[in-house]
PDB file of C-alpha atoms (C1' of nucleotides) in Angstrom:
ATOM      1  CA  MET Y   1      -3.656-183.448  28.972  1.00  0.00           C
ATOM      2  CA  PRO Y   2      -2.988-179.879  28.122  1.00  0.00           C
ATOM      3  CA  GLU Y   3       0.711-179.541  27.391  1.00  0.00           C
ATOM      4  CA  LEU Y   4       2.494-176.795  25.470  1.00  0.00           C
ATOM      5  CA  PRO Y   5       0.740-177.345  22.101  1.00  0.00           C
ATOM      6  CA  GLU Y   6      -2.702-177.597  23.709  1.00  0.00           C
ATOM      7  CA  VAL Y   7      -2.180-174.514  25.870  1.00  0.00           C
ATOM      8  CA  GLN Y   8      -0.855-172.620  22.853  1.00  0.00           C
ATOM      9  CA  THR Y   9      -3.985-173.634  20.933  1.00  0.00           C
ATOM     10  CA  VAL Y  10      -6.196-172.312  23.724  1.00  0.00           C
ATOM     11  CA  VAL Y  11      -4.264-169.045  23.842  1.00  0.00           C
ATOM     12  CA  ASN Y  12      -4.402-168.606  20.058  1.00  0.00           C
ATOM     13  CA  HIS Y  13      -8.169-169.097  19.995  1.00  0.00           C
ATOM     14  CA  LEU Y  14      -8.929-167.014  23.071  1.00  0.00           C
ATOM     15  CA  ALA Y  15      -6.846-164.039  21.991  1.00  0.00           C
ATOM     16  CA  ALA Y  16      -9.235-163.092  19.215  1.00  0.00           C
ATOM     17  CA  LYS Y  17     -12.283-163.642  21.412  1.00  0.00           C
ATOM     18  CA  ILE Y  18     -11.624-161.983  24.743  1.00  0.00           C
ATOM     19  CA  LYS Y  19      -9.203-159.144  24.023  1.00  0.00           C
ATOM     20  CA  GLY Y  20     -10.821-155.824  24.907  1.00  0.00           C
ATOM     21  CA  ARG Y  21     -13.685-157.327  26.899  1.00  0.00           C
ATOM     22  CA  ILE Y  22     -14.368-156.246  30.460  1.00  0.00           C
ATOM     23  CA  PHE Y  23     -15.193-158.641  33.302  1.00  0.00           C
ATOM     24  CA  LYS Y  24     -18.521-157.999  34.983  1.00  0.00           C
ATOM     25  CA  SER Y  25     -18.801-160.828  37.497  1.00  0.00           C
ATOM     26  CA  ALA Y  26     -17.527-164.257  38.496  1.00  0.00           C
ATOM     27  CA  GLU Y  27     -19.324-167.369  39.701  1.00  0.00           C
ATOM     28  CA  ILE Y  28     -17.075-169.573  41.797  1.00  0.00           C
ATOM     29  CA  LYS Y  29     -18.380-173.090  42.302  1.00  0.00           C
ATOM     30  CA  VAL Y  30     -15.159-174.524  43.738  1.00  0.00           C
ATOM     31  CA  PRO Y  31     -13.486-171.935  45.992  1.00  0.00           C
ATOM     32  CA  LYS Y  32     -10.190-173.799  46.275  1.00  0.00           C
ATOM     33  CA  MET Y  33      -9.650-173.332  42.524  1.00  0.00           C
ATOM     34  CA  VAL Y  34      -9.237-169.541  42.780  1.00  0.00           C
ATOM     35  CA  SER Y  35      -7.073-167.120  44.766  1.00  0.00           C
ATOM     36  CA  ASN Y  36      -8.392-165.048  47.664  1.00  0.00           C
ATOM     37  CA  ASN Y  37     -10.766-162.205  46.820  1.00  0.00           C
ATOM     38  CA  PHE Y  38     -10.876-163.444  43.251  1.00  0.00           C
ATOM     39  CA  LYS Y  39     -14.323-162.044  42.525  1.00  0.00           C
ATOM     40  CA  SER Y  40     -13.526-158.477  43.504  1.00  0.00           C
ATOM     41  CA  ALA Y  41     -10.045-158.683  41.982  1.00  0.00           C
ATOM     42  CA  VAL Y  42     -11.375-159.552  38.531  1.00  0.00           C
ATOM     43  CA  LEU Y  43     -14.309-157.119  38.624  1.00  0.00           C
ATOM     44  CA  SER Y  44     -14.208-154.349  35.967  1.00  0.00           C
ATOM     45  CA  ARG Y  45     -10.817-155.416  34.652  1.00  0.00           C
ATOM     46  CA  LYS Y  46     -10.290-155.254  30.911  1.00  0.00           C
ATOM     47  CA  VAL Y  47      -8.437-157.955  28.978  1.00  0.00           C
ATOM     48  CA  ILE Y  48      -5.326-156.394  27.420  1.00  0.00           C
ATOM     49  CA  GLY Y  49      -3.593-159.488  26.087  1.00  0.00           C
ATOM     50  CA  ILE Y  50      -3.047-163.206  26.498  1.00  0.00           C
ATOM     51  CA  LYS Y  51       0.064-165.345  26.282  1.00  0.00           C
ATOM     52  CA  ARG Y  52       1.564-168.666  27.285  1.00  0.00           C
ATOM     53  CA  ARG Y  53       4.598-169.607  29.381  1.00  0.00           C
ATOM     54  CA  GLY Y  54       5.185-173.340  29.699  1.00  0.00           C
ATOM     55  CA  LYS Y  55       1.739-174.780  30.382  1.00  0.00           C
ATOM     56  CA  MET Y  56       0.597-171.560  32.072  1.00  0.00           C
ATOM     57  CA  ILE Y  57      -1.900-169.154  30.536  1.00  0.00           C
ATOM     58  CA  ILE Y  58      -1.182-165.510  31.355  1.00  0.00           C
ATOM     59  CA  ILE Y  59      -3.990-163.029  30.691  1.00  0.00           C
ATOM     60  CA  GLU Y  60      -2.916-159.411  31.068  1.00  0.00           C
ATOM     61  CA  LEU Y  61      -5.599-157.201  32.619  1.00  0.00           C
ATOM     62  CA  SER Y  62      -5.999-153.481  33.082  1.00  0.00           C
ATOM     63  CA  GLY Y  63      -4.651-151.933  36.296  1.00  0.00           C
ATOM     64  CA  ASN Y  64      -1.440-153.957  36.335  1.00  0.00           C
ATOM     65  CA  ARG Y  65      -3.073-157.242  37.170  1.00  0.00           C
ATOM     66  CA  TYR Y  66      -2.731-160.655  35.570  1.00  0.00           C
ATOM     67  CA  LEU Y  67      -5.092-163.595  35.437  1.00  0.00           C
ATOM     68  CA  LEU Y  68      -3.045-166.799  35.618  1.00  0.00           C
ATOM     69  CA  VAL Y  69      -4.793-169.980  34.522  1.00  0.00           C
ATOM     70  CA  HIS Y  70      -3.514-173.533  34.799  1.00  0.00           C
ATOM     71  CA  LEU Y  71      -5.598-176.282  33.183  1.00  0.00           C
ATOM     72  CA  LYS Y  72      -3.635-179.079  34.897  1.00  0.00           C
ATOM     73  CA  LEU Y  73      -5.033-182.437  33.730  1.00  0.00           C
ATOM     74  CA  THR Y  74      -8.618-181.886  32.690  1.00  0.00           C
ATOM     75  CA  GLY Y  75      -9.264-178.142  32.560  1.00  0.00           C
ATOM     76  CA  GLN Y  76     -11.200-176.638  29.643  1.00  0.00           C
ATOM     77  CA  LEU Y  77     -11.672-172.968  28.814  1.00  0.00           C
ATOM     78  CA  ILE Y  78     -14.703-172.325  26.628  1.00  0.00           C
ATOM     79  CA  PHE Y  79     -15.692-168.922  25.310  1.00  0.00           C
ATOM     80  CA  VAL Y  80     -19.316-168.284  24.365  1.00  0.00           C
ATOM     81  CA  ASP Y  81     -20.777-165.051  23.012  1.00  0.00           C
ATOM     82  CA  ARG Y  82     -23.876-163.241  24.292  1.00  0.00           C
ATOM     83  CA  GLN Y  83     -26.088-165.603  22.294  1.00  0.00           C
ATOM     84  CA  GLY Y  84     -24.514-168.510  24.166  1.00  0.00           C
ATOM     85  CA  LYS Y  85     -22.737-169.780  21.068  1.00  0.00           C
ATOM     86  CA  ALA Y  86     -19.143-170.877  20.810  1.00  0.00           C
ATOM     87  CA  SER Y  87     -17.909-169.565  17.487  1.00  0.00           C
ATOM     88  CA  GLY Y  88     -16.247-172.766  16.424  1.00  0.00           C
ATOM     89  CA  GLY Y  89     -17.544-173.088  12.912  1.00  0.00           C
ATOM     90  CA  GLY Y  90     -20.500-175.381  13.515  1.00  0.00           C
ATOM     91  CA  HIS Y  91     -18.634-178.288  15.093  1.00  0.00           C
ATOM     92  CA  ALA Y  92     -20.284-180.575  17.595  1.00  0.00           C
ATOM     93  CA  LEU Y  93     -19.763-179.209  21.041  1.00  0.00           C
ATOM     94  CA  GLU Y  94     -20.352-182.439  22.865  1.00  0.00           C
ATOM     95  CA  ASN Y  95     -17.914-184.243  25.102  1.00  0.00           C
ATOM     96  CA  GLY Y  96     -19.718-187.438  25.950  1.00  0.00           C
ATOM     97  CA  ASN Y  97     -23.231-186.196  26.552  1.00  0.00           C
ATOM     98  CA  ILE Y  98     -22.147-182.867  27.952  1.00  0.00           C
ATOM     99  CA  ASP Y  99     -22.856-179.567  26.217  1.00  0.00           C
ATOM    100  CA  LEU Y 100     -19.653-177.609  26.727  1.00  0.00           C
ATOM    101  CA  THR Y 101     -21.196-174.274  25.760  1.00  0.00           C
ATOM    102  CA  ARG Y 102     -23.388-174.210  28.859  1.00  0.00           C
ATOM    103  CA  PRO Y 103     -22.612-174.559  32.548  1.00  0.00           C
ATOM    104  CA  ASN Y 104     -22.655-178.295  33.357  1.00  0.00           C
ATOM    105  CA  LYS Y 105     -21.785-180.496  36.304  1.00  0.00           C
ATOM    106  CA  PHE Y 106     -18.075-180.048  35.600  1.00  0.00           C
ATOM    107  CA  THR Y 107     -18.211-176.253  35.404  1.00  0.00           C
ATOM    108  CA  ARG Y 108     -16.133-174.861  38.266  1.00  0.00           C
ATOM    109  CA  ILE Y 109     -15.783-171.164  37.420  1.00  0.00           C
ATOM    110  CA  ILE Y 110     -17.805-168.819  35.194  1.00  0.00           C
ATOM    111  CA  LEU Y 111     -16.443-165.418  34.209  1.00  0.00           C
ATOM    112  CA  ASN Y 112     -19.057-163.062  32.746  1.00  0.00           C
ATOM    113  CA  PHE Y 113     -18.104-160.154  30.509  1.00  0.00           C
ATOM    114  CA  LYS Y 114     -19.962-156.839  30.465  1.00  0.00           C
ATOM    115  CA  ASP Y 115     -21.127-157.387  26.892  1.00  0.00           C
ATOM    116  CA  GLY Y 116     -22.776-160.714  27.721  1.00  0.00           C
ATOM    117  CA  GLY Y 117     -19.976-163.044  26.612  1.00  0.00           C
ATOM    118  CA  ARG Y 118     -18.764-165.701  29.037  1.00  0.00           C
ATOM    119  CA  LEU Y 119     -15.652-167.678  29.752  1.00  0.00           C
ATOM    120  CA  LEU Y 120     -16.480-171.121  31.165  1.00  0.00           C
ATOM    121  CA  PHE Y 121     -13.887-173.090  33.100  1.00  0.00           C
ATOM    122  CA  HIS Y 122     -14.848-176.769  33.153  1.00  0.00           C
ATOM    123  CA  ASP Y 123     -12.607-179.165  35.066  1.00  0.00           C
ATOM    124  CA  LEU Y 124     -13.617-182.723  35.826  1.00  0.00           C
ATOM    125  CA  ARG Y 125     -10.872-183.333  38.357  1.00  0.00           C
ATOM    126  CA  LYS Y 126     -10.655-179.875  39.963  1.00  0.00           C
ATOM    127  CA  PHE Y 127      -6.855-179.699  39.776  1.00  0.00           C
ATOM    128  CA  GLY Y 128      -6.881-176.574  37.620  1.00  0.00           C
ATOM    129  CA  TRP Y 129      -6.883-173.058  39.065  1.00  0.00           C
ATOM    130  CA  MET Y 130      -7.146-169.336  38.391  1.00  0.00           C
ATOM    131  CA  ARG Y 131      -5.275-166.615  40.266  1.00  0.00           C
ATOM    132  CA  ILE Y 132      -5.206-162.845  40.032  1.00  0.00           C
ATOM    133  CA  VAL Y 133      -1.670-161.585  40.635  1.00  0.00           C
ATOM    134  CA  ASP Y 134       0.473-158.487  40.159  1.00  0.00           C
ATOM    135  CA  LYS Y 135       3.507-158.041  37.902  1.00  0.00           C
ATOM    136  CA  LEU Y 136       5.933-159.084  40.614  1.00  0.00           C
ATOM    137  CA  GLU Y 137       4.190-162.429  41.037  1.00  0.00           C
ATOM    138  CA  VAL Y 138       3.969-163.034  37.284  1.00  0.00           C
ATOM    139  CA  ASP Y 139       7.695-162.429  36.955  1.00  0.00           C
ATOM    140  CA  LYS Y 140       8.339-164.851  39.788  1.00  0.00           C
ATOM    141  CA  VAL Y 141       6.243-167.567  38.165  1.00  0.00           C
ATOM    142  CA  ILE Y 142       7.938-166.991  34.811  1.00  0.00           C
ATOM    143  CA  ARG Y 143      11.396-167.115  36.386  1.00  0.00           C
ATOM    144  CA  GLN Y 144      10.713-170.493  37.963  1.00  0.00           C
ATOM    145  CA  LEU Y 145      10.045-172.102  34.601  1.00  0.00           C
ATOM    146  CA  GLY Y 146      12.802-173.430  32.368  1.00  0.00           C
ATOM    147  CA  VAL Y 147      13.637-172.569  28.779  1.00  0.00           C
ATOM    148  CA  GLU Y 148      10.823-172.311  26.218  1.00  0.00           C
ATOM    149  CA  PRO Y 149      11.520-175.073  23.703  1.00  0.00           C
ATOM    150  CA  LEU Y 150      10.031-173.071  20.817  1.00  0.00           C
ATOM    151  CA  SER Y 151      11.914-169.871  21.596  1.00  0.00           C
ATOM    152  CA  LYS Y 152      15.162-168.840  19.966  1.00  0.00           C
ATOM    153  CA  GLU Y 153      16.846-169.215  23.344  1.00  0.00           C
ATOM    154  CA  PHE Y 154      16.516-172.979  23.050  1.00  0.00           C
ATOM    155  CA  THR Y 155      19.753-173.412  21.139  1.00  0.00           C
ATOM    156  CA  LEU Y 156      21.771-176.612  21.048  1.00  0.00           C
ATOM    157  CA  LYS Y 157      24.285-174.890  23.294  1.00  0.00           C
ATOM    158  CA  LYS Y 158      21.558-174.047  25.817  1.00  0.00           C
ATOM    159  CA  PHE Y 159      20.179-177.597  25.721  1.00  0.00           C
ATOM    160  CA  ILE Y 160      23.610-179.065  26.439  1.00  0.00           C
ATOM    161  CA  GLU Y 161      24.031-176.557  29.252  1.00  0.00           C
ATOM    162  CA  ILE Y 162      20.801-177.531  31.024  1.00  0.00           C
ATOM    163  CA  LEU Y 163      21.353-181.255  30.414  1.00  0.00           C
ATOM    164  CA  LYS Y 164      24.605-180.888  32.358  1.00  0.00           C
ATOM    165  CA  LYS Y 165      22.639-179.696  35.393  1.00  0.00           C
ATOM    166  CA  ARG Y 166      20.955-183.074  35.862  1.00  0.00           C
ATOM    167  CA  PRO Y 167      23.278-185.788  34.522  1.00  0.00           C
ATOM    168  CA  LYS Y 168      21.724-188.545  36.613  1.00  0.00           C
ATOM    169  CA  LEU Y 169      18.086-188.047  35.662  1.00  0.00           C
ATOM    170  CA  LYS Y 170      16.458-190.376  33.210  1.00  0.00           C
ATOM    171  CA  ILE Y 171      15.977-188.429  29.990  1.00  0.00           C
ATOM    172  CA  LYS Y 172      12.191-188.669  30.092  1.00  0.00           C
ATOM    173  CA  GLN Y 173      12.079-187.278  33.615  1.00  0.00           C
ATOM    174  CA  PHE Y 174      14.390-184.511  32.505  1.00  0.00           C
ATOM    175  CA  LEU Y 175      11.994-183.546  29.704  1.00  0.00           C
ATOM    176  CA  LEU Y 176       9.051-183.519  32.131  1.00  0.00           C
ATOM    177  CA  ASN Y 177      10.799-181.195  34.610  1.00  0.00           C
ATOM    178  CA  GLN Y 178       9.246-177.748  34.118  1.00  0.00           C
ATOM    179  CA  GLU Y 179      12.095-175.953  35.896  1.00  0.00           C
ATOM    180  CA  LEU Y 180      14.539-177.194  33.267  1.00  0.00           C
ATOM    181  CA  ILE Y 181      12.454-177.065  30.093  1.00  0.00           C
ATOM    182  CA  ALA Y 182       8.901-175.719  30.121  1.00  0.00           C
ATOM    183  CA  GLY Y 183       5.792-177.147  28.519  1.00  0.00           C
ATOM    184  CA  ILE Y 184       6.525-180.817  27.815  1.00  0.00           C
ATOM    185  CA  GLY Y 185       4.234-183.420  29.407  1.00  0.00           C
ATOM    186  CA  ASN Y 186       3.725-187.133  29.074  1.00  0.00           C
ATOM    187  CA  ILE Y 187       2.508-187.118  25.480  1.00  0.00           C
ATOM    188  CA  TYR Y 188       5.289-185.080  23.890  1.00  0.00           C
ATOM    189  CA  ALA Y 189       8.023-186.571  26.068  1.00  0.00           C
ATOM    190  CA  ASP Y 190       7.219-190.045  24.726  1.00  0.00           C
ATOM    191  CA  GLU Y 191       6.676-188.805  21.165  1.00  0.00           C
ATOM    192  CA  SER Y 192       9.916-186.791  21.068  1.00  0.00           C
ATOM    193  CA  LEU Y 193      11.950-189.691  22.446  1.00  0.00           C
ATOM    194  CA  PHE Y 194      10.496-192.056  19.881  1.00  0.00           C
ATOM    195  CA  ALA Y 195      11.187-189.571  17.101  1.00  0.00           C
ATOM    196  CA  SER Y 196      14.802-189.327  18.175  1.00  0.00           C
ATOM    197  CA  GLY Y 197      15.323-193.065  18.715  1.00  0.00           C
ATOM    198  CA  ILE Y 198      16.240-192.710  22.390  1.00  0.00           C
ATOM    199  CA  LEU Y 199      14.993-194.960  25.200  1.00  0.00           C
ATOM    200  CA  PRO Y 200      13.085-192.988  27.889  1.00  0.00           C
ATOM    201  CA  SER Y 201      15.075-194.717  30.639  1.00  0.00           C
ATOM    202  CA  ARG Y 202      18.480-193.555  29.398  1.00  0.00           C
ATOM    203  CA  GLN Y 203      20.440-191.400  31.822  1.00  0.00           C
ATOM    204  CA  VAL Y 204      21.068-187.856  30.628  1.00  0.00           C
ATOM    205  CA  LYS Y 205      24.837-188.250  30.879  1.00  0.00           C
ATOM    206  CA  SER Y 206      24.774-191.328  28.655  1.00  0.00           C
ATOM    207  CA  LEU Y 207      23.467-189.375  25.635  1.00  0.00           C
ATOM    208  CA  LYS Y 208      25.931-188.914  22.807  1.00  0.00           C
ATOM    209  CA  ALA Y 209      26.338-185.538  21.120  1.00  0.00           C
ATOM    210  CA  GLU Y 210      24.496-186.803  18.051  1.00  0.00           C
ATOM    211  CA  GLU Y 211      21.559-187.963  20.202  1.00  0.00           C
ATOM    212  CA  VAL Y 212      21.313-184.655  22.034  1.00  0.00           C
ATOM    213  CA  LYS Y 213      21.179-182.842  18.728  1.00  0.00           C
ATOM    214  CA  LYS Y 214      18.524-185.194  17.383  1.00  0.00           C
ATOM    215  CA  LEU Y 215      16.446-184.950  20.576  1.00  0.00           C
ATOM    216  CA  ARG Y 216      16.409-181.170  20.464  1.00  0.00           C
ATOM    217  CA  GLN Y 217      15.246-181.233  16.853  1.00  0.00           C
ATOM    218  CA  SER Y 218      12.576-183.838  17.636  1.00  0.00           C
ATOM    219  CA  VAL Y 219      11.178-181.864  20.577  1.00  0.00           C
ATOM    220  CA  ILE Y 220      10.866-178.733  18.446  1.00  0.00           C
ATOM    221  CA  LYS Y 221       9.420-180.613  15.473  1.00  0.00           C
ATOM    222  CA  LYS Y 222       6.811-182.531  17.505  1.00  0.00           C
ATOM    223  CA  LEU Y 223       5.634-179.472  19.444  1.00  0.00           C
ATOM    224  CA  LYS Y 224       5.316-177.393  16.271  1.00  0.00           C
ATOM    225  CA  GLU Y 225       3.530-180.178  14.440  1.00  0.00           C
ATOM    226  CA  ALA Y 226       1.070-180.626  17.323  1.00  0.00           C
ATOM    227  CA  ILE Y 227       0.292-176.897  17.409  1.00  0.00           C
ATOM    228  CA  LYS Y 228      -0.383-177.014  13.674  1.00  0.00           C
ATOM    229  CA  PHE Y 229      -2.916-179.802  14.289  1.00  0.00           C
ATOM    230  CA  GLY Y 230      -4.601-178.001  17.184  1.00  0.00           C
ATOM    231  CA  GLY Y 231      -3.159-180.265  19.872  1.00  0.00           C
ATOM    232  CA  THR Y 232      -4.026-183.745  21.109  1.00  0.00           C
ATOM    233  CA  SER Y 233      -7.514-184.420  22.495  1.00  0.00           C
ATOM    234  CA  VAL Y 234      -7.054-187.244  24.944  1.00  0.00           C
ATOM    235  CA  ASN Y 235      -9.366-187.254  27.931  1.00  0.00           C
ATOM    236  CA  THR Y 236     -10.986-183.869  27.946  1.00  0.00           C
ATOM    237  CA  PHE Y 237      -8.878-181.445  25.945  1.00  0.00           C
ATOM    238  CA  VAL Y 238     -10.853-179.157  23.621  1.00  0.00           C
ATOM    239  CA  HIS Y 239     -10.332-175.769  21.987  1.00  0.00           C
ATOM    240  CA  PRO Y 240     -12.120-172.710  23.455  1.00  0.00           C
ATOM    241  CA  SER Y 241     -14.676-173.301  20.667  1.00  0.00           C
ATOM    242  CA  GLY Y 242     -15.378-176.858  21.815  1.00  0.00           C
ATOM    243  CA  GLU Y 243     -13.525-178.401  18.861  1.00  0.00           C
ATOM    244  CA  ARG Y 244     -11.133-181.285  19.412  1.00  0.00           C
ATOM    245  CA  GLY Y 245      -7.475-181.314  18.449  1.00  0.00           C
ATOM    246  CA  LYS Y 246      -6.380-183.444  15.509  1.00  0.00           C
ATOM    247  CA  PHE Y 247      -2.954-184.671  16.566  1.00  0.00           C
ATOM    248  CA  MET Y 248      -4.213-188.037  17.929  1.00  0.00           C
ATOM    249  CA  ALA Y 249      -3.932-189.652  14.491  1.00  0.00           C
ATOM    250  CA  ARG Y 250      -0.271-188.678  14.377  1.00  0.00           C
ATOM    251  CA  LEU Y 251       0.735-190.155  17.733  1.00  0.00           C
ATOM    252  CA  LYS Y 252       3.369-192.836  17.246  1.00  0.00           C
ATOM    253  CA  VAL Y 253       3.674-194.231  20.785  1.00  0.00           C
ATOM    254  CA  TYR Y 254       1.538-192.388  23.336  1.00  0.00           C
ATOM    255  CA  GLN Y 255      -1.491-194.534  24.245  1.00  0.00           C
ATOM    256  CA  ARG Y 256      -0.288-197.204  21.796  1.00  0.00           C
ATOM    257  CA  GLY Y 257       1.284-199.646  24.266  1.00  0.00           C
ATOM    258  CA  GLY Y 258       0.784-203.261  23.131  1.00  0.00           C
ATOM    259  CA  GLN Y 259       0.157-202.196  19.536  1.00  0.00           C
ATOM    260  CA  LYS Y 260       2.550-202.504  16.627  1.00  0.00           C
ATOM    261  CA  CYS Y 261       5.315-199.964  16.114  1.00  0.00           C
ATOM    262  CA  LEU Y 262       4.436-197.964  13.015  1.00  0.00           C
ATOM    263  CA  CYS Y 263       8.083-198.031  12.038  1.00  0.00           C
ATOM    264  CA  CYS Y 264       9.229-201.643  12.525  1.00  0.00           C
ATOM    265  CA  GLY Y 265       6.079-203.601  13.413  1.00  0.00           C
ATOM    266  CA  LYS Y 266       7.318-204.840  16.778  1.00  0.00           C
ATOM    267  CA  ILE Y 267       4.931-204.592  19.749  1.00  0.00           C
ATOM    268  CA  LEU Y 268       5.389-201.338  21.666  1.00  0.00           C
ATOM    269  CA  LYS Y 269       6.392-201.745  25.300  1.00  0.00           C
ATOM    270  CA  LYS Y 270       4.571-200.044  28.116  1.00  0.00           C
ATOM    271  CA  ILE Y 271       6.304-199.389  31.425  1.00  0.00           C
ATOM    272  CA  ARG Y 272       5.995-197.018  34.373  1.00  0.00           C
ATOM    273  CA  LEU Y 273       8.761-194.472  34.655  1.00  0.00           C
ATOM    274  CA  GLY Y 274       8.689-192.048  37.549  1.00  0.00           C
ATOM    275  CA  GLY Y 275       5.082-192.986  38.184  1.00  0.00           C
ATOM    276  CA  ARG Y 276       4.059-192.127  34.617  1.00  0.00           C
ATOM    277  CA  GLY Y 277       2.872-194.398  31.870  1.00  0.00           C
ATOM    278  CA  THR Y 278       5.636-194.649  29.265  1.00  0.00           C
ATOM    279  CA  VAL Y 279       5.455-196.266  25.824  1.00  0.00           C
ATOM    280  CA  TYR Y 280       8.427-196.975  23.590  1.00  0.00           C
ATOM    281  CA  CYS Y 281       9.739-199.282  20.891  1.00  0.00           C
ATOM    282  CA  PHE Y 282      12.424-201.683  22.042  1.00  0.00           C
ATOM    283  CA  LYS Y 283      13.799-201.955  18.510  1.00  0.00           C
ATOM    284  CA  CYS Y 284      13.619-198.361  17.240  1.00  0.00           C
ATOM    285  CA  GLN Y 285      14.803-196.708  20.458  1.00  0.00           C
ATOM    286  CA  LYS Y 286      18.271-197.393  21.848  1.00  0.00           C
TER     287      LYS Y 286
ATOM    288  C1'  DG L   1     -13.690-203.012  44.518  1.00  0.00           C
ATOM    289  C1'  DT L   2      -9.329-202.293  41.624  1.00  0.00           C
ATOM    290  C1'  DG L   3      -6.363-200.331  38.472  1.00  0.00           C
ATOM    291  C1'  DT L   4      -5.566-196.638  35.306  1.00  0.00           C
ATOM    292  C1'  DT L   5      -5.198-191.840  33.533  1.00  0.00           C
ATOM    293  C1'  DT L   6      -1.215-187.340  34.786  1.00  0.00           C
ATOM    294  C1'  DG L   7       0.646-181.861  36.232  1.00  0.00           C
ATOM    295  C1'  DT L   8       2.363-180.238  40.072  1.00  0.00           C
ATOM    296  C1'  DT L   9       3.701-180.019  44.829  1.00  0.00           C
ATOM    297  C1'  DA L  10       4.579-181.755  49.490  1.00  0.00           C
ATOM    298  C1'  DT L  11       7.315-184.755  51.912  1.00  0.00           C
ATOM    299  C1'  DC L  12      11.085-187.547  52.921  1.00  0.00           C
ATOM    300  C1'  DA L  13      15.634-189.745  52.393  1.00  0.00           C
ATOM    301  C1'  DA L  14      20.327-189.626  51.040  1.00  0.00           C
TER     302       DA L  14
ATOM    303  C1'  DC T   1      21.400-177.066  50.470  1.00  0.00           C
ATOM    304  C1'  DT T   2      20.773-180.276  46.661  1.00  0.00           C
ATOM    305  C1'  DT T   3      18.950-184.047  44.299  1.00  0.00           C
ATOM    306  C1'  DG T   4      15.870-187.560  43.422  1.00  0.00           C
ATOM    307  C1'  DA T   5      12.109-190.650  44.550  1.00  0.00           C
ATOM    308  C1'  DT T   6       7.473-191.184  45.896  1.00  0.00           C
ATOM    309  C1'  DA T   7       2.799-190.094  47.471  1.00  0.00           C
ATOM    310  C1'  DA T   8      -1.001-187.147  47.279  1.00  0.00           C
ATOM    311  C1'  DC T   9      -4.478-184.580  45.109  1.00  0.00           C
ATOM    312  C1'  DA T  10      -9.756-185.765  42.371  1.00  0.00           C
ATOM    313  C1'  DA T  11     -12.850-188.091  39.563  1.00  0.00           C
ATOM    314  C1'  DA T  12     -14.374-191.117  36.066  1.00  0.00           C
ATOM    315  C1'  DC T  13     -14.013-195.165  33.459  1.00  0.00           C
ATOM    316  C1'  DA T  14     -13.181-200.108  32.216  1.00  0.00           C
TER     317       DA T  14
END
DNA sequence: GTGTTTGTTATCAA
DNA sequence: CTTGATAACAAACA
């Protein structure tokens, strides 16, 4: 699941690869995954820059246009050069038996650059999408998202302020709400709550000042740590080079339901909260 | 055939 | 209008 650290990893890798390149053509295999007139809108545009907002990838193009990309659950962006190689440092580029550096049965969109390089958009479940928009639309999208947890705007004061907006929400559901705080998904919600010793089912208004402070620190720490390790490769997440993230070994609760808590040895509980799988330690989290 | 995986949005109820 | 809860979307895997 690409969440903030995974999307940041993709953006970091892609920046060096695609900046300055000019789009020559697009192959759209699943029309519903792109905006109207996508092919002509992307044609001859040059990549100026690339950044992240929440889980959204924003690629600035020439002529005041922006390529928005959302990977949703299983999207992968792979860059290959004119020789068809992903410059990933000789790592295996296999996901199951699939060669990610070539169009495969999960390839939904192919963007070709003038110089022969390609950007492949694989997406098993077809939830991801690409849109070409203008500045006005980008600003609108950005406005709808909540505070960036790794920005300097995410102060303790700001956190308290937004927590007050939704006192009745369960804290996990609060963390997953992109309009309140942007970029956290199921993995880092569970990991941050474990790290701060707070039960996912606690109501926002029940959190003590000390817990709020601890939670903010945990969110920041976990996200930063995950970026440092190139994200978490569960399901299909890979870097634009085809490499996998290395944060899986550091997960304390996510996908560990029924196993022993690494802190106290008790068996981790697994429940459904707001329709999402949720793992926590009954002893370490209060 | 059934349950499970989850980011976002549509829909509905209070 | 706001808030929150739930289903739907798609596809593969155990």
